[in-house]
Tab-separated table of C-alpha atoms in Angstrom:
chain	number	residue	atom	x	y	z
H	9	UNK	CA	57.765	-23.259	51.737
H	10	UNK	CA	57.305	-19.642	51.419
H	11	UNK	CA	60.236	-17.391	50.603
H	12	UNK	CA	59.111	-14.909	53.860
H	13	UNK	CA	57.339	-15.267	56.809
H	14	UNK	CA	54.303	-13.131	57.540
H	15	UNK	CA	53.935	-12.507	61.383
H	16	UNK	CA	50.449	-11.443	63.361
H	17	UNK	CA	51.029	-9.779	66.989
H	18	UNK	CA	48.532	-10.522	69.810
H	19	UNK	CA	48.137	-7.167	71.428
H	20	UNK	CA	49.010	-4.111	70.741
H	21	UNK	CA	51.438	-3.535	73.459
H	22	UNK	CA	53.668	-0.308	73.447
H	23	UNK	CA	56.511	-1.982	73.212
H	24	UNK	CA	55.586	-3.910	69.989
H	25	UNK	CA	54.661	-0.861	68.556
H	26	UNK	CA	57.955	1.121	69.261
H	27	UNK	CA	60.307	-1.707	68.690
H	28	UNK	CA	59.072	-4.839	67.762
H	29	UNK	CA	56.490	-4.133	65.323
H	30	UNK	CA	58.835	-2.105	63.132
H	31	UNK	CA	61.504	-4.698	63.624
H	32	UNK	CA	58.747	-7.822	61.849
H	33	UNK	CA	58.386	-5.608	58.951
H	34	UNK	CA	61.708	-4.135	58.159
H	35	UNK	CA	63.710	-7.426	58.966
H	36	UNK	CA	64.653	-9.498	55.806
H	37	UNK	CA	62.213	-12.447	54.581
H	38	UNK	CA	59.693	-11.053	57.271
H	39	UNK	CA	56.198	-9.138	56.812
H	40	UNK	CA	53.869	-7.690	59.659
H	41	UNK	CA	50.785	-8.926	58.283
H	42	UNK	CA	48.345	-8.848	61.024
H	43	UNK	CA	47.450	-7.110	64.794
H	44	UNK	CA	44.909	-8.166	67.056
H	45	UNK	CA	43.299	-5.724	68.923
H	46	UNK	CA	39.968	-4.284	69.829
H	47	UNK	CA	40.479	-1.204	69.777
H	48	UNK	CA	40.927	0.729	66.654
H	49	UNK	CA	42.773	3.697	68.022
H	50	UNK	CA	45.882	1.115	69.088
H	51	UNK	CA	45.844	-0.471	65.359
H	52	UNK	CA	46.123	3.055	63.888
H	53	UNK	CA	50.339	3.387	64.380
H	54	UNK	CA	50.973	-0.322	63.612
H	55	UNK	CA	48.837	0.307	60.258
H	56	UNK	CA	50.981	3.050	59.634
H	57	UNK	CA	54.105	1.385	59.371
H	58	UNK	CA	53.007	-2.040	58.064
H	59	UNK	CA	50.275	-0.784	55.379
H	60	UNK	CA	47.821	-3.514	54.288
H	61	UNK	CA	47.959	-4.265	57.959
H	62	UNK	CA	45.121	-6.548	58.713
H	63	UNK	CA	42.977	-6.456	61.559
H	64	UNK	CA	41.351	-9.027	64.207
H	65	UNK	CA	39.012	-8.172	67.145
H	66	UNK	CA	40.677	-11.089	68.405
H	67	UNK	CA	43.274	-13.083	69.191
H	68	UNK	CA	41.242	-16.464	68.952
H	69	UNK	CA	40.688	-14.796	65.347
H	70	UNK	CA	43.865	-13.881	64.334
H	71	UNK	CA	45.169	-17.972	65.411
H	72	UNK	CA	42.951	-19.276	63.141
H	73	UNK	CA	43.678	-17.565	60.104
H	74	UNK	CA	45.697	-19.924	57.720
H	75	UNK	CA	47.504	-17.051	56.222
H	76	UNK	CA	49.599	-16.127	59.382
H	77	UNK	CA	52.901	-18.238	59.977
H	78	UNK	CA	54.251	-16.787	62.885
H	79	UNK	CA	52.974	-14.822	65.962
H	80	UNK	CA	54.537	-12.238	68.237
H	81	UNK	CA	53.291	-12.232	71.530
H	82	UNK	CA	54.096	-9.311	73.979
H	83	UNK	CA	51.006	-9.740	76.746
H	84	UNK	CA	51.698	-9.085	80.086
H	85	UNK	CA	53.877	-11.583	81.883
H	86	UNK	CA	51.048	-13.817	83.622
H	87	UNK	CA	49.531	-14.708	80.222
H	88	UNK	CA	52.777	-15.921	78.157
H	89	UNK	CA	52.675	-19.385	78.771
H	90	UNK	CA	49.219	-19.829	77.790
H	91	UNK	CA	49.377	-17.571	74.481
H	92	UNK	CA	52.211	-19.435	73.844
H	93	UNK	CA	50.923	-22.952	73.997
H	94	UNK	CA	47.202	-22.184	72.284
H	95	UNK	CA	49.229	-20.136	69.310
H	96	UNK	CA	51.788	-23.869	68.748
H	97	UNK	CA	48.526	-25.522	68.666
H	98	UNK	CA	46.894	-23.522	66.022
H	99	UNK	CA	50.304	-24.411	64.293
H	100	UNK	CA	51.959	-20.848	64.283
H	101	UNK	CA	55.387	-20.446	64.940
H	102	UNK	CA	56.008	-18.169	68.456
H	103	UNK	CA	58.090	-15.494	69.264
H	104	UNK	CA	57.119	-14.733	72.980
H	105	UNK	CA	58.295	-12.094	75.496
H	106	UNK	CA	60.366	-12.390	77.564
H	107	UNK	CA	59.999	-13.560	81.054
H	108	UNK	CA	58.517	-16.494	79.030
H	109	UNK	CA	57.026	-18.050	82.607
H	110	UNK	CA	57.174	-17.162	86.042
H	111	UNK	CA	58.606	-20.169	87.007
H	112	UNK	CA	61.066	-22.688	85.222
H	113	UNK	CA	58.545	-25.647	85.211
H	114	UNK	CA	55.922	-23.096	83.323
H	115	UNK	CA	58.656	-23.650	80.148
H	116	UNK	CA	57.802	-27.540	80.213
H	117	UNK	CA	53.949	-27.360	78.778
H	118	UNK	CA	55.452	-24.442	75.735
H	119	UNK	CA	58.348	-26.340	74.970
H	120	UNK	CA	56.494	-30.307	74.468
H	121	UNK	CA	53.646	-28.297	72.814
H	122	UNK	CA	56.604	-27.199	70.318
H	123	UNK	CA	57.781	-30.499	70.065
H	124	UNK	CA	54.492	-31.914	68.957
H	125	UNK	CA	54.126	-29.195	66.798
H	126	UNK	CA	57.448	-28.772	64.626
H	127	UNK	CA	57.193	-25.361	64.981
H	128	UNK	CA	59.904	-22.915	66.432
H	129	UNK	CA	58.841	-21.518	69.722
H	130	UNK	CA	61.707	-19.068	71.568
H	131	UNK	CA	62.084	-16.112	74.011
H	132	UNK	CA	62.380	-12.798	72.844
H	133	UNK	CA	65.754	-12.377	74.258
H	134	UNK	CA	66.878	-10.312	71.794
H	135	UNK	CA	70.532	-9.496	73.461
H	136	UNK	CA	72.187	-12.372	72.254
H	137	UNK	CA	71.570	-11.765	68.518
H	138	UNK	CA	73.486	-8.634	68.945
H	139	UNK	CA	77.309	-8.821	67.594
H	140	UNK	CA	78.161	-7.283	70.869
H	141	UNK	CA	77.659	-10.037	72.602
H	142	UNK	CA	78.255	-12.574	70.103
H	143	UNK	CA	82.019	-10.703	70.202
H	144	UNK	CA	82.330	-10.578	74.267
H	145	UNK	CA	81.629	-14.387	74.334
H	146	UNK	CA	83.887	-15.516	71.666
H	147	UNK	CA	86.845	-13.099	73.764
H	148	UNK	CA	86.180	-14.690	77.142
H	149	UNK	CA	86.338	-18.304	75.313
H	150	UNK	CA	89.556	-17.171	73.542
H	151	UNK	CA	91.153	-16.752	76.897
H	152	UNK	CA	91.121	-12.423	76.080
H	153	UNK	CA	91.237	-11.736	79.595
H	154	UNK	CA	93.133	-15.085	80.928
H	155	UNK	CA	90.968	-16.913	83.829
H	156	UNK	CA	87.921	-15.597	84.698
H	157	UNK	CA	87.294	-14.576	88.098
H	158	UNK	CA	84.163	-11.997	88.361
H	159	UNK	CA	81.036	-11.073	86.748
H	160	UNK	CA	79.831	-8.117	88.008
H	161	UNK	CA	76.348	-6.763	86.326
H	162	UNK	CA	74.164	-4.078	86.811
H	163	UNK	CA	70.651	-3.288	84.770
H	164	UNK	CA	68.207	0.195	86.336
H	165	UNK	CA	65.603	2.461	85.446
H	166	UNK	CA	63.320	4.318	87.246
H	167	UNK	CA	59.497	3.369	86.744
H	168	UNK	CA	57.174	4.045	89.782
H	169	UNK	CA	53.805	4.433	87.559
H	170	UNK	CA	51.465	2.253	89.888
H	171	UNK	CA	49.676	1.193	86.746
H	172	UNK	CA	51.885	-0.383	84.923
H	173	UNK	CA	52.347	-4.157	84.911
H	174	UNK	CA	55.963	-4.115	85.729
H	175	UNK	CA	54.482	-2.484	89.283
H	176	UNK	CA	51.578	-5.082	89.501
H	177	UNK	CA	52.271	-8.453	90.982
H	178	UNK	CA	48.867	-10.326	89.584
H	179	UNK	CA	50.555	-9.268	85.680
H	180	UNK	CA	54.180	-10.488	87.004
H	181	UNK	CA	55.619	-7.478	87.513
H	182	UNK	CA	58.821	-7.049	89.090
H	183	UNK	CA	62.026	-5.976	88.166
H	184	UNK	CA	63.933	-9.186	88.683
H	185	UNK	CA	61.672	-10.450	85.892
H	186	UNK	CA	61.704	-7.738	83.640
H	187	UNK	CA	64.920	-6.912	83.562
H	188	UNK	CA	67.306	-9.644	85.792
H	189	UNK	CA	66.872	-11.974	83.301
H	190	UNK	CA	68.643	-9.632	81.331
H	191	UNK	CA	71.882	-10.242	84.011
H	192	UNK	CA	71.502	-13.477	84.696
H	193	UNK	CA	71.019	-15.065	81.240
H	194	UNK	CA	73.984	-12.385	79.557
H	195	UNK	CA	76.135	-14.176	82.465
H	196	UNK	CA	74.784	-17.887	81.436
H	197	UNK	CA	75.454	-17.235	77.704
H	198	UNK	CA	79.393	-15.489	77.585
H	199	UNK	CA	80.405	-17.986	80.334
H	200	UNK	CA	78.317	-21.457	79.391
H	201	UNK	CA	78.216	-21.991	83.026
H	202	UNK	CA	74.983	-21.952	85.405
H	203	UNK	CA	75.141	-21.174	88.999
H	204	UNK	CA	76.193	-23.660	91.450
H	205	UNK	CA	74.629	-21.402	94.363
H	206	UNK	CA	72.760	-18.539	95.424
H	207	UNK	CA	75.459	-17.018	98.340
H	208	UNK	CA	73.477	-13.937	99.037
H	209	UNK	CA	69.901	-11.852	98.182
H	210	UNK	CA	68.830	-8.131	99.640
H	211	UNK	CA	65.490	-7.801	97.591
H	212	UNK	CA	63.221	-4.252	98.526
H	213	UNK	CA	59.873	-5.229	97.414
H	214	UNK	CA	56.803	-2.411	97.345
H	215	UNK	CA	53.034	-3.828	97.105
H	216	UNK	CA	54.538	-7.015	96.848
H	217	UNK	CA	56.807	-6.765	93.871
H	218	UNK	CA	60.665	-6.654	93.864
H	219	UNK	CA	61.805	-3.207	93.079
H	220	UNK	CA	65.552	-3.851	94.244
H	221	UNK	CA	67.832	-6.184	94.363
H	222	UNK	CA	71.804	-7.496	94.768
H	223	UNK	CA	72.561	-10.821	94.210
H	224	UNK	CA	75.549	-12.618	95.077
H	225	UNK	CA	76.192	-16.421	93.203
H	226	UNK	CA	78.753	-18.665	92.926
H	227	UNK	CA	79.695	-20.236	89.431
H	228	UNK	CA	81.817	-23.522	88.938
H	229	UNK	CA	85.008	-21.030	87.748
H	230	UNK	CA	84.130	-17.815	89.019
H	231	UNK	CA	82.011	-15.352	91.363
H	232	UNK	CA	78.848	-13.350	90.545
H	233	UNK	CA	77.281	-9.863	91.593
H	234	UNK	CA	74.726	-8.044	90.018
H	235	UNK	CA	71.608	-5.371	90.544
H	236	UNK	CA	68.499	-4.319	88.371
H	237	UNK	CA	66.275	-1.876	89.746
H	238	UNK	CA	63.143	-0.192	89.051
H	239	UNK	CA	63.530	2.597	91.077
H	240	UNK	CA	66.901	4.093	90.144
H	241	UNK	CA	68.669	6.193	87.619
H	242	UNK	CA	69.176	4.406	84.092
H	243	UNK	CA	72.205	2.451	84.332
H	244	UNK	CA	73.529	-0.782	82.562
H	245	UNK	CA	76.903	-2.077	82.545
H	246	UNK	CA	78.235	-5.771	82.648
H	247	UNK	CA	81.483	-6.567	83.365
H	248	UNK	CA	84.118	-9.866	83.148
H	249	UNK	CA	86.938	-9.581	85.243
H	250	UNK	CA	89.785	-12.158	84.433
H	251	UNK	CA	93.488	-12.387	85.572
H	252	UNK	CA	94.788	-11.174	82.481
H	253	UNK	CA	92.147	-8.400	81.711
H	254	UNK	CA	88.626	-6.421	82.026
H	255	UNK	CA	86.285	-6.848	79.274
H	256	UNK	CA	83.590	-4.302	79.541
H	257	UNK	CA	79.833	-4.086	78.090
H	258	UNK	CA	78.533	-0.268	78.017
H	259	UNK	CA	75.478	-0.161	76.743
H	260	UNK	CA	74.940	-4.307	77.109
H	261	UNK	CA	70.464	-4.236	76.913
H	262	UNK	CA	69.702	-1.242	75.321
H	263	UNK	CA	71.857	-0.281	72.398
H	264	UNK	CA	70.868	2.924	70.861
H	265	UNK	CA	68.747	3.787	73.189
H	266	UNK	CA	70.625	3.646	76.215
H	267	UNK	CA	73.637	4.818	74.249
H	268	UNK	CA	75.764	3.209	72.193
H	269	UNK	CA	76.984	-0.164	72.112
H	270	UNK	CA	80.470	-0.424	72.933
H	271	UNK	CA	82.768	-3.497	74.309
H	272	UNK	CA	86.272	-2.586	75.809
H	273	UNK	CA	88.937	-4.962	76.221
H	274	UNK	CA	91.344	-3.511	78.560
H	275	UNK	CA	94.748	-5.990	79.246
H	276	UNK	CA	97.051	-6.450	81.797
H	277	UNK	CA	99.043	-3.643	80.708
H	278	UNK	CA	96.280	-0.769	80.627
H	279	UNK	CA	96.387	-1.053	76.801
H	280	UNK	CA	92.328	-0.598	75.551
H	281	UNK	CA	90.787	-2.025	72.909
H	282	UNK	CA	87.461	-1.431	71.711
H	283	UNK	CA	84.685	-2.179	69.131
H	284	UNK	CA	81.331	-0.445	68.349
H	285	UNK	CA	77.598	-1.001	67.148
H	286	UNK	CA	76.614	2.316	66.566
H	287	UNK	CA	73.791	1.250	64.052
H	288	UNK	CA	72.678	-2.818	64.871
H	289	UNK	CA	69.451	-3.075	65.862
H	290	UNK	CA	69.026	-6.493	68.042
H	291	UNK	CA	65.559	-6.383	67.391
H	292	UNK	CA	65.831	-7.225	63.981
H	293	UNK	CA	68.896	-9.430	63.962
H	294	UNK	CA	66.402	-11.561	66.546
H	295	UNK	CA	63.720	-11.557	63.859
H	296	UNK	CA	65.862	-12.039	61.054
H	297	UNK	CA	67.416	-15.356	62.834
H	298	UNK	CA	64.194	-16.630	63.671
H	299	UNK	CA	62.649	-16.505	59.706
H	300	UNK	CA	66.156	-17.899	59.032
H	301	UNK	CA	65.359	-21.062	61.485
H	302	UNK	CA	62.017	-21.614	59.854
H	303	UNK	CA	63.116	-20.789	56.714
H	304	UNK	CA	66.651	-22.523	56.181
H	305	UNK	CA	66.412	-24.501	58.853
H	306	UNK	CA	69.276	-23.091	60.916
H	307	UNK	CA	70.187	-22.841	64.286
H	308	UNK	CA	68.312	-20.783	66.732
H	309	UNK	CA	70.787	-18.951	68.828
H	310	UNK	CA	68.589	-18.595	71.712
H	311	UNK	CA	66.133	-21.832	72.339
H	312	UNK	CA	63.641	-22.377	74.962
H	313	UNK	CA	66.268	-24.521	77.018
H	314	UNK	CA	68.332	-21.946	77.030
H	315	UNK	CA	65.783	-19.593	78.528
H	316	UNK	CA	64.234	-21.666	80.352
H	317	UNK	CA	67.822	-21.936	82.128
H	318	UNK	CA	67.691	-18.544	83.224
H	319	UNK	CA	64.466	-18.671	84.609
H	320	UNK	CA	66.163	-21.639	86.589
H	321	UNK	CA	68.560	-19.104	88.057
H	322	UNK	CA	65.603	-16.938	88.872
H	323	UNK	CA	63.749	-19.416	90.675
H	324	UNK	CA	67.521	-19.864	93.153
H	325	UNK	CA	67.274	-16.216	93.867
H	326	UNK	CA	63.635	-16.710	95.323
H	327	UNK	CA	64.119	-19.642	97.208
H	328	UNK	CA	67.619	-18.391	98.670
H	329	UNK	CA	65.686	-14.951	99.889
H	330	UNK	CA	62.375	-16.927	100.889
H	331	UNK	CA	65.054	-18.970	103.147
């Protein structure tokens, strides 16, 4: 066994080269060793932070090489499962974005072709690596803010480009799965509890993708409300509401960019207290935990049950609103 891990990325997505890219190659026992892409031009940035950067025309090309243990894959949401399931069988580990599927049942194929593989397969849900949340889930456990009674969550930007695949319903665009998993699985993961009901959907869709939503659920101990939107003002916020206090998430998705990542524990008595991130970057914890699984052997803190979970809750909010 290695003492590192050196990662390929199929794509060169925007979003791999702003966040994720950087994250492989600074993040501890990790090297970004290899892109595939045809196009020159796109290679050019990642090449400039990961020098020695090699290059496939490719992604066929970059599975096969022997070199390459683990593979980051941010294509467009319709082609996940398959990436997924070819890069197992070429025996990489997989880091894939998320929505992993479209569908709960598309987790089934990725997760038996990890179990016949031995290697680590997961959802880039990179939230719950952050201490942040780590913190607000070890408070509502501890009883911080007595019995819980409401989870109320809210996730927006505004993105109305007609070209881009969250806008495009044959790439899986849609904000619900861009961004309510987001809401749904922070709610699954600082409770442990999964819905016992979908009591309400309003979903505005435009050329047939969801660009609005509210969703009301019921939980086995407590009530649920939330909205993500693609056609609003940035906004994120997720809050538990308990008898005996508020605990507050401020900048719960998208710490330093959004802002700051804060969470406030306000008790029964108005008295507020508060911890802050100002400088973790959940991108690298996530990659830094998954060489450590590989590596050590420990435990992933986000496996493909758990996602695949979410995209359970998902798949309630469309059959409640299809009726």
């Amino acid at each position: 066994m290695t003492d590192h891990l050196r990662w390929g990325i199929l794509g060169a997505a925007q979003f791999a080269q702003n966040h994720m890219g950087p994250a492989i190659h600074m993040a501890r026992r990790g090297r970004l060793a290899a892109l595939a892409t045809s196009s020159a031009d796109k290679a050019a940035p990642f090449a400039a932070f990961a020098p020695g950067l090699q290059v496939f025309d490719s992604y066929e090309a970059l599975l096969a090489d022997p070199d390459i243990d683990a593979v980051y894959i941010p294509l467009p949401n319709h082609l996940h499962v398959e990436w997924a399931v070819k890069a197992l069988e070429a025996g990489k580990h997989v880091l894939v974005e998320k929505p992993l599927a479209m569908q709960a049942d598309g987790f089934d194929p990725v997760i038996r072709a990890r179990d016949a593989s031995g290697k680590l397969a997961a959802e880039a849900y990179m939230i719950v690596h952050h201490p942040q949340w780590q913190r607000a889930r070890a408070l509502v456990s501890e009883g911080a803010i007595g019995k819980l009674v409401r989870v109320s969550a809210a996730f927006s930007f505004d993105n109305r480009d007609g070209d881009n695949i969250r806008n495009r319903p044959e790439t899986g665009g849609g904000a619900i799965p861009d961004i309510g998993v987001y809401i749904y699985g922070a709610t699954r993961f600082v409770t442990g509890e999964e819905p016992e009901a979908i009591l309400s959907t309003e979903i505005r869709r435009e050329n047939d993708v969801d660009v609005w939503s509210h969703v009301t659920a019921r939980f086995p101990s407590f009530h649920y409300t939330g909205v993500v939107s693609m056609r609003m003002a940035p906004w994120q916020e997720v809050v538990f509401h308990g008898e005996g206090g508020v605990l507050r998430l401020t900048t719960p998705f998208n710490a330093q960019v959004y802002g700051e990542a804060r969470v406030e524990l306000q008790a029964a008595d108005l008295t507020v207290t508060s911890w802050r991130f100002p400088s973790v970057n959940h991108y690298v914890q996530q990659v830094e935990n998954f060489n450590a699984s590989v590596l050590d052997g420990a435990a992933y803190p986000c496996p493909l049950e758990f996602s695949r979970g979410t995209q359970e809750m998902i798949d309630m909010v469309w059959a409640k609103d299809a009726g």
